[in-house]
GROMACS .gro file of C-alpha atoms in nm:
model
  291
    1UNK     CA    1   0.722 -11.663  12.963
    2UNK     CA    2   0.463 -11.873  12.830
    3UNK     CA    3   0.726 -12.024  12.607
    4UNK     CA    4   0.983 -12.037  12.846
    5UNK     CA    5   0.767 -12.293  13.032
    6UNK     CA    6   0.666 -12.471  12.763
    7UNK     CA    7   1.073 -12.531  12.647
    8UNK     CA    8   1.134 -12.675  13.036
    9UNK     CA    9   0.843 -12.901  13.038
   10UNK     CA   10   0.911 -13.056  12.671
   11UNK     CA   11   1.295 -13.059  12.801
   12UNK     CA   12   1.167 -13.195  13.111
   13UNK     CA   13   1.143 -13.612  13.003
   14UNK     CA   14   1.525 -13.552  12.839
   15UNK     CA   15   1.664 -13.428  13.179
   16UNK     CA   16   1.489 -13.672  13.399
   17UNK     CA   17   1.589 -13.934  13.178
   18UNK     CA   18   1.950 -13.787  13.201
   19UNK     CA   19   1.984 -13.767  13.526
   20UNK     CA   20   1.870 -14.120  13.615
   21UNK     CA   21   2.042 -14.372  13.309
   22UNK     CA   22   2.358 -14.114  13.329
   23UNK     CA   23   2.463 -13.880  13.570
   24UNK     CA   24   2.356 -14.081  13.909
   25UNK     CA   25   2.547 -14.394  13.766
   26UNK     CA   26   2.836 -14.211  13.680
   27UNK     CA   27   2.825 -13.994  14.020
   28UNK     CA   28   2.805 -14.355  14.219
   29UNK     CA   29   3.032 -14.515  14.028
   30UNK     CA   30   3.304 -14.211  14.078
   31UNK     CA   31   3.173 -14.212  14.479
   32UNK     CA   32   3.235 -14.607  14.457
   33UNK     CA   33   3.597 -14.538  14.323
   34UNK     CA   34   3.726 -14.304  14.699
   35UNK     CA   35   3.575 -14.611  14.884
   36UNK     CA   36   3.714 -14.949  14.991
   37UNK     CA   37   3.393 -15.110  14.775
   38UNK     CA   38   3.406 -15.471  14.795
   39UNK     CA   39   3.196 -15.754  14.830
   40UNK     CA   40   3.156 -15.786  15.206
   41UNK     CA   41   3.180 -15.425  15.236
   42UNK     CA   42   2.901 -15.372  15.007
   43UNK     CA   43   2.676 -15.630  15.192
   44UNK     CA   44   2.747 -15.461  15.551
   45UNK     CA   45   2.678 -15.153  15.358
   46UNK     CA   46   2.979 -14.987  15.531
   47UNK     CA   47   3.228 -14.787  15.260
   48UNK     CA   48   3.513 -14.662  15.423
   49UNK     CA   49   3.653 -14.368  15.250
   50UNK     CA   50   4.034 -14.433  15.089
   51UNK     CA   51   4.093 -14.116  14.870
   52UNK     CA   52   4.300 -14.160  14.583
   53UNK     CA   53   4.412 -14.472  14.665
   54UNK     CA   54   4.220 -14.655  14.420
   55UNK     CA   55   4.358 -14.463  14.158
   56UNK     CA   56   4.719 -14.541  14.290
   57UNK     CA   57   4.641 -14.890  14.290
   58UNK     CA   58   4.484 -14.868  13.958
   59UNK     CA   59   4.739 -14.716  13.797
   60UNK     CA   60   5.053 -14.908  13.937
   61UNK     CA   61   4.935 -15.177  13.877
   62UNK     CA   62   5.125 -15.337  13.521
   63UNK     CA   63   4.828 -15.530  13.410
   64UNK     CA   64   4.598 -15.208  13.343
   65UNK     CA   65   4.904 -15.087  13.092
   66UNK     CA   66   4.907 -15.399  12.962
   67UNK     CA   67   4.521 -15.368  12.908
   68UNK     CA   68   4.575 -15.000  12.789
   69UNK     CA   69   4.840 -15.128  12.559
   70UNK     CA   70   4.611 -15.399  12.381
   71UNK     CA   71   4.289 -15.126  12.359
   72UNK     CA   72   4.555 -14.919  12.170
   73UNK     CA   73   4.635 -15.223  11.885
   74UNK     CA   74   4.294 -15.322  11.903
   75UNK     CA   75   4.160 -14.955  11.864
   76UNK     CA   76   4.426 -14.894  11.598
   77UNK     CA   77   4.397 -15.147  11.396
   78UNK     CA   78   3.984 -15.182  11.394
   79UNK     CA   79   4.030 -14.823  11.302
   80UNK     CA   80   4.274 -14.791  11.028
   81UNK     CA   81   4.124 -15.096  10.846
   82UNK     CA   82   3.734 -15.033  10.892
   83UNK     CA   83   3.803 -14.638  10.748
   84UNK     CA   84   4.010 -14.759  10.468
   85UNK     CA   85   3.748 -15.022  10.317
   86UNK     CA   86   3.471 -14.841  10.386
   87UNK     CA   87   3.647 -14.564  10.203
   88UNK     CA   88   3.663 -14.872   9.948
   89UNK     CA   89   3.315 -14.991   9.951
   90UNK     CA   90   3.191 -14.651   9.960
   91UNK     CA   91   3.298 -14.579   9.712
   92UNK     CA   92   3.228 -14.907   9.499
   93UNK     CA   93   2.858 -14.854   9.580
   94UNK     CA   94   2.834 -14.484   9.508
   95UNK     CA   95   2.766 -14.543   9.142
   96UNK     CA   96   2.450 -14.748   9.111
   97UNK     CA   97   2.454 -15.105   8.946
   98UNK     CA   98   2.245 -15.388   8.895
   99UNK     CA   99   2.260 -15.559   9.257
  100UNK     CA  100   2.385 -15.246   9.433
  101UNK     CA  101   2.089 -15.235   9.723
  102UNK     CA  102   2.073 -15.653   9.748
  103UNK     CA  103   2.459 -15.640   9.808
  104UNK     CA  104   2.454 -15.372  10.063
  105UNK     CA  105   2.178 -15.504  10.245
  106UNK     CA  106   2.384 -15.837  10.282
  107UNK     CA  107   2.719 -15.609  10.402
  108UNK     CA  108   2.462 -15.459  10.703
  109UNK     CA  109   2.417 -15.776  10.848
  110UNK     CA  110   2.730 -15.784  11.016
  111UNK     CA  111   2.650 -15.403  11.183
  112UNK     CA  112   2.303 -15.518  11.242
  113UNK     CA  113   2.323 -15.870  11.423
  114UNK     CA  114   2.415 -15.837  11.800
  115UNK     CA  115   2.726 -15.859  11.930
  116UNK     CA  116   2.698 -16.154  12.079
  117UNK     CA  117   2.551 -16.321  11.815
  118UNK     CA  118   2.831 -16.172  11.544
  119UNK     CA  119   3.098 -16.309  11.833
  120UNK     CA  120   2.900 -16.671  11.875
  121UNK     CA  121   2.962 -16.696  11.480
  122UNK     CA  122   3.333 -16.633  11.489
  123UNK     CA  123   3.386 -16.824  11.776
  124UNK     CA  124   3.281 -17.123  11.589
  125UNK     CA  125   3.449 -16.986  11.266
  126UNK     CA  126   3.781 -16.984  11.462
  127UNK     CA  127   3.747 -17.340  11.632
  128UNK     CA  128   4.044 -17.485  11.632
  129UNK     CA  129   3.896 -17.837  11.578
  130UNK     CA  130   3.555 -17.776  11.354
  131UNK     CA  131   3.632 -17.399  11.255
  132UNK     CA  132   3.537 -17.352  10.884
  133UNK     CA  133   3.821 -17.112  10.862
  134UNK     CA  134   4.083 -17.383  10.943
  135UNK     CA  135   3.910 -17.628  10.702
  136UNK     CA  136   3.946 -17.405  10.404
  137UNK     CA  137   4.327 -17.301  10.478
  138UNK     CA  138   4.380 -17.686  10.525
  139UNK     CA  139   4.196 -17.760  10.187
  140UNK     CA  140   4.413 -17.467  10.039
  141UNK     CA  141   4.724 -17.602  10.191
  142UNK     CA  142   4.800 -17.285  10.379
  143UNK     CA  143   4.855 -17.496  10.655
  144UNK     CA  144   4.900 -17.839  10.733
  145UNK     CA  145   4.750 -17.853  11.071
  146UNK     CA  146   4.462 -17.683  11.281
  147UNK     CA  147   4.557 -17.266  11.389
  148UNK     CA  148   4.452 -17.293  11.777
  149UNK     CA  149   4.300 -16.922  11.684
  150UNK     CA  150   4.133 -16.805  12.005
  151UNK     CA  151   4.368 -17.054  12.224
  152UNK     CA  152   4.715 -16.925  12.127
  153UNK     CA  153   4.811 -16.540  12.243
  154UNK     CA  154   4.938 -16.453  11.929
  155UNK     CA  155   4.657 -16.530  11.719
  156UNK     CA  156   4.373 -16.482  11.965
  157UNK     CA  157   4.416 -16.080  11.922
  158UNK     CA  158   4.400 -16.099  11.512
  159UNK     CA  159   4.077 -16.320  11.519
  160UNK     CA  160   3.901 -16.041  11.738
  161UNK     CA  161   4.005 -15.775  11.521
  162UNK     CA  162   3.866 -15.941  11.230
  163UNK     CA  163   3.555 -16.060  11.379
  164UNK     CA  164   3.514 -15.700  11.472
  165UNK     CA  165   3.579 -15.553  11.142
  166UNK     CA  166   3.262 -15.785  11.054
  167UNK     CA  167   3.065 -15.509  11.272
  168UNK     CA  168   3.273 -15.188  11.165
  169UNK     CA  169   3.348 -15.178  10.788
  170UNK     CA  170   2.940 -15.134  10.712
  171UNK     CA  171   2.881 -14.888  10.938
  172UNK     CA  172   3.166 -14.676  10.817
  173UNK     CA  173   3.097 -14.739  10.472
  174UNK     CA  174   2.737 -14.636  10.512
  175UNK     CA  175   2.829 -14.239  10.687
  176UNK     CA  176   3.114 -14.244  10.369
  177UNK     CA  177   2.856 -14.327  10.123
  178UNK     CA  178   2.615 -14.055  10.283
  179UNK     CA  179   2.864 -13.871  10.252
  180UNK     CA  180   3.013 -13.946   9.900
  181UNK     CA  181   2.666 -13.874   9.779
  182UNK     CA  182   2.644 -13.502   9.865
  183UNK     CA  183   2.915 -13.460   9.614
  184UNK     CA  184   2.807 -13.289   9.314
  185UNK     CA  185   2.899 -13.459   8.973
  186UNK     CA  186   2.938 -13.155   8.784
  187UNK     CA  187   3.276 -13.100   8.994
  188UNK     CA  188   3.351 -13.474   8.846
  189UNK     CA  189   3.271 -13.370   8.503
  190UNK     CA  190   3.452 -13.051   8.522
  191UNK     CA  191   3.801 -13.259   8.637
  192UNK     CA  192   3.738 -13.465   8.345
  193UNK     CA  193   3.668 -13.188   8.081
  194UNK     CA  194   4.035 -13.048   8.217
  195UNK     CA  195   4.174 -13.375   8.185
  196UNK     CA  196   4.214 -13.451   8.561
  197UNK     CA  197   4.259 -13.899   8.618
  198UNK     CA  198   4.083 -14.050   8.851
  199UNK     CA  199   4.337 -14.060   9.083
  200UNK     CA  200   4.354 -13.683   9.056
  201UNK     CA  201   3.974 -13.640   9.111
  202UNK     CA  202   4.001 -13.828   9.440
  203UNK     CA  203   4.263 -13.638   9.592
  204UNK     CA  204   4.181 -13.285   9.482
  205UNK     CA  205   3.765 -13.351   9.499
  206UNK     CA  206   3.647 -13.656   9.676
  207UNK     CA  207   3.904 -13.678   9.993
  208UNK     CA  208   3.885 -13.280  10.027
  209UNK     CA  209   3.541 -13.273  10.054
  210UNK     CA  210   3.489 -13.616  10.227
  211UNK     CA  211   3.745 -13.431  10.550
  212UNK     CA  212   3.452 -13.345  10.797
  213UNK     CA  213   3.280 -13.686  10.745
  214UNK     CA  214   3.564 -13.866  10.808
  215UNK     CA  215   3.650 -13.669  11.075
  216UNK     CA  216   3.331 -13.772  11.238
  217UNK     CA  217   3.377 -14.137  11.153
  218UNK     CA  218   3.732 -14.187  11.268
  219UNK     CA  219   3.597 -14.004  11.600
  220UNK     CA  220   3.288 -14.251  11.607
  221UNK     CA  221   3.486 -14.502  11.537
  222UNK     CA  222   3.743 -14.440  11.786
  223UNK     CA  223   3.450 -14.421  12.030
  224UNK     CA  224   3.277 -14.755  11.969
  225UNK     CA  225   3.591 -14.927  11.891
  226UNK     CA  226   3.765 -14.860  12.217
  227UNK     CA  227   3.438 -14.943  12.435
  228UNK     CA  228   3.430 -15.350  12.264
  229UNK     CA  229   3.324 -15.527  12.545
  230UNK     CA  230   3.054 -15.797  12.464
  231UNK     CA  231   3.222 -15.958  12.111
  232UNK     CA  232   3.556 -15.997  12.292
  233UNK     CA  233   3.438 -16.134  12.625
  234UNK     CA  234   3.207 -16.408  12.417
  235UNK     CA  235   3.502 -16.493  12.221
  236UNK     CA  236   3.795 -16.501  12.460
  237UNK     CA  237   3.694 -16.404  12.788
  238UNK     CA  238   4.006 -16.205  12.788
  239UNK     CA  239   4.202 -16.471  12.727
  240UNK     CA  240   4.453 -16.662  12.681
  241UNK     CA  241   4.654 -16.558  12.943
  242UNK     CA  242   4.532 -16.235  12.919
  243UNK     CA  243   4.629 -16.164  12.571
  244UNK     CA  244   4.273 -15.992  12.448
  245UNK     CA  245   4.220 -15.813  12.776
  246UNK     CA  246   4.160 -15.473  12.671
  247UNK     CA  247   4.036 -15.149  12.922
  248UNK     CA  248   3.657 -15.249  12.914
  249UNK     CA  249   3.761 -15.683  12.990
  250UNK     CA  250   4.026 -15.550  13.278
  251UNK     CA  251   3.772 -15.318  13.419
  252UNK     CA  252   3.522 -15.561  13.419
  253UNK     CA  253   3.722 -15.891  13.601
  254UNK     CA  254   3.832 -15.665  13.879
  255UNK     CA  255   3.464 -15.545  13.919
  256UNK     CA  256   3.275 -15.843  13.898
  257UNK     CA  257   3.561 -16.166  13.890
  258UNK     CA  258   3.698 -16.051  14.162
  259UNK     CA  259   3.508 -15.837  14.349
  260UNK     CA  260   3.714 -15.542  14.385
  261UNK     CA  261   3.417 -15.279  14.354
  262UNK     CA  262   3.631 -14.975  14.461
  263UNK     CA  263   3.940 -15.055  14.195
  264UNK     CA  264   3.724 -15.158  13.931
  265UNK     CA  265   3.524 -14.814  13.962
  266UNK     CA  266   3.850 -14.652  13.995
  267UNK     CA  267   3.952 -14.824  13.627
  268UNK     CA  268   3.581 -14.738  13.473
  269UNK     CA  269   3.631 -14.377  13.516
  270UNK     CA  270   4.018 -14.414  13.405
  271UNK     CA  271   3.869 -14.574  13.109
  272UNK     CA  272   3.622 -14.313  13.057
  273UNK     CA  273   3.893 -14.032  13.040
  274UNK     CA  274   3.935 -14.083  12.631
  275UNK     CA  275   3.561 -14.174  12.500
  276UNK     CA  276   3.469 -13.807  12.686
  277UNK     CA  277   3.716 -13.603  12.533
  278UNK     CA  278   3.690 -13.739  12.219
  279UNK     CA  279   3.307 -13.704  12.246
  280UNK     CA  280   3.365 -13.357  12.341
  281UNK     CA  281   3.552 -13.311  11.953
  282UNK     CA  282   3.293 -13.541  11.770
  283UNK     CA  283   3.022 -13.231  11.916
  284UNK     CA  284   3.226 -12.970  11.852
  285UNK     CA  285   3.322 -13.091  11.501
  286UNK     CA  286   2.947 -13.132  11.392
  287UNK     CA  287   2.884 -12.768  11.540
  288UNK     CA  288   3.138 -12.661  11.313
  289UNK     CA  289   2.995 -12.816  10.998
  290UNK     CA  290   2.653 -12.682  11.085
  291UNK     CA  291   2.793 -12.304  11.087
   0.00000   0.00000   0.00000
């Protein structure tokens, strides 16, 4: 019994902190979502109940497919591309070198500076008029005048993606590389006593093995990826003409742009329909690599 206590007090600070920062935010935010929430209704503090008609509005409405449509390419693409070289880089750095911790450190800094700040830089990067990126294509003669990057719909949605590859490629190259390292060499030596290429010992060894960790990053990434609020917002705003307005930007103009407090918690818990289910496989996939 004595025990039992002890459990509930030490699991006490978890659950209080629990049910403040999460569940009372997300139970307001779904009671916000059956009310006619807006501005002048929050002020009077009268909420007049509405049902699902949030939701109808929400999801009749062709700009939230729109917005569901660019988190898919966005999500996609980060995805694909961050996995595949930090698959590279992982590997790269699993054998050690002179400069292998000096050149990884540098890699970090684009999954250790704020969002904000990492967004500030590209911004400036993709300037159409002082942007260093323009400079060099124009020095190259890749072009022979100024890419409006962030002011032109078809371009603003590839310099996000790259800016936030910045962010994603270290972080997925460091789980790979914890990862990679786990692997024991005598299964490498082995493959090469029997003859087995390279190529060989990375399909039948390394990706075999690598399956649950990659599992868990693809779902992490998936996660983090699809929740990109802050980098895109500094950059684009959304914009132009809502070409870079993914779930999280939508949700957050009809919220707070234009007041719409009822719709806009209608979207949010929309929105939070895939990050939940796909947190509920991330859990259940480290469960079963623990067994």
């Amino acid at each position: 019994m004595q025990i039992r206590r002890l459990g509930l007090a030490l699991a006490a600070p978890a659950v209080i902190y629990i049910a403040i920062f999460l569940a009372f935010p997300l139970l307001y935010n779904m009671y916000l979502s059956v009310t006619d929430a807006s501005g002048a209704n929050l002020i009077s503090g009268s909420l007049p109940f509405v049902g699902s008609e949030n939701y109808a509005k929400v999801l009749g409405n062709p700009d939230f497919w729109d917005s569901a449509l660019l988190s898919l390419i966005f999500t996609v693409s980060c995805l694909a591309l961050q996995y595949l070289f930090g698959f590279v880089l992982a590997l790269f750095f699993r054998k050690p070198f002179p400069g292998n911790g000096p050149i990884r450190a540098l890699l970090l800094v684009g999954w250790i500076l704020p969002p904000v700040v990492t967004a500030t830089i590209f911004r400036w990067m993709f300037d159409s008029d002082y942007g260093v990126l323009n400079y060099f294509m124009m020095s190259l003669g890749l072009t022979d005048e100024p890419v409006r990057w962030l002011s032109q719909g078809s371009t603003a949605m590839l310099a996000v993606i790259i800016a936030n590859l910045w962010v994603g490629i270290p972080f997925n190259m460091l789980l790979l590389l914890s990862g990679l390292h786990l692997i024991d060499e005598t299964l490498y030596e082995a493959a090469a006593v029997d003859g087995a290429s390279r190529w060989q010992q990375f399909t039948n060894i390394t990706f075999p093995i690598m399956r649950p960790v990659s599992i868990s990053v693809l779902l992490l990434g998936v996660i983090n990826t699809y929740k990109v609020f802050d980098l895109i917002y500094t950059m684009t705003r959304g914009g132009p003409v809502n070409s870079t307005t993914t779930l999280p930007i939508y949700t957050y103009l009809e919220t707070f742009s234009f007041f719409q407090f009822g719709t806009g918690a209608a979207a949010s818990a929309v929105t939070l329909i895939l990050p939940l289910t796909l947190s509920y496989f991330y859990v259940k996939s480290l469960n079963e690599e623990e067994r």
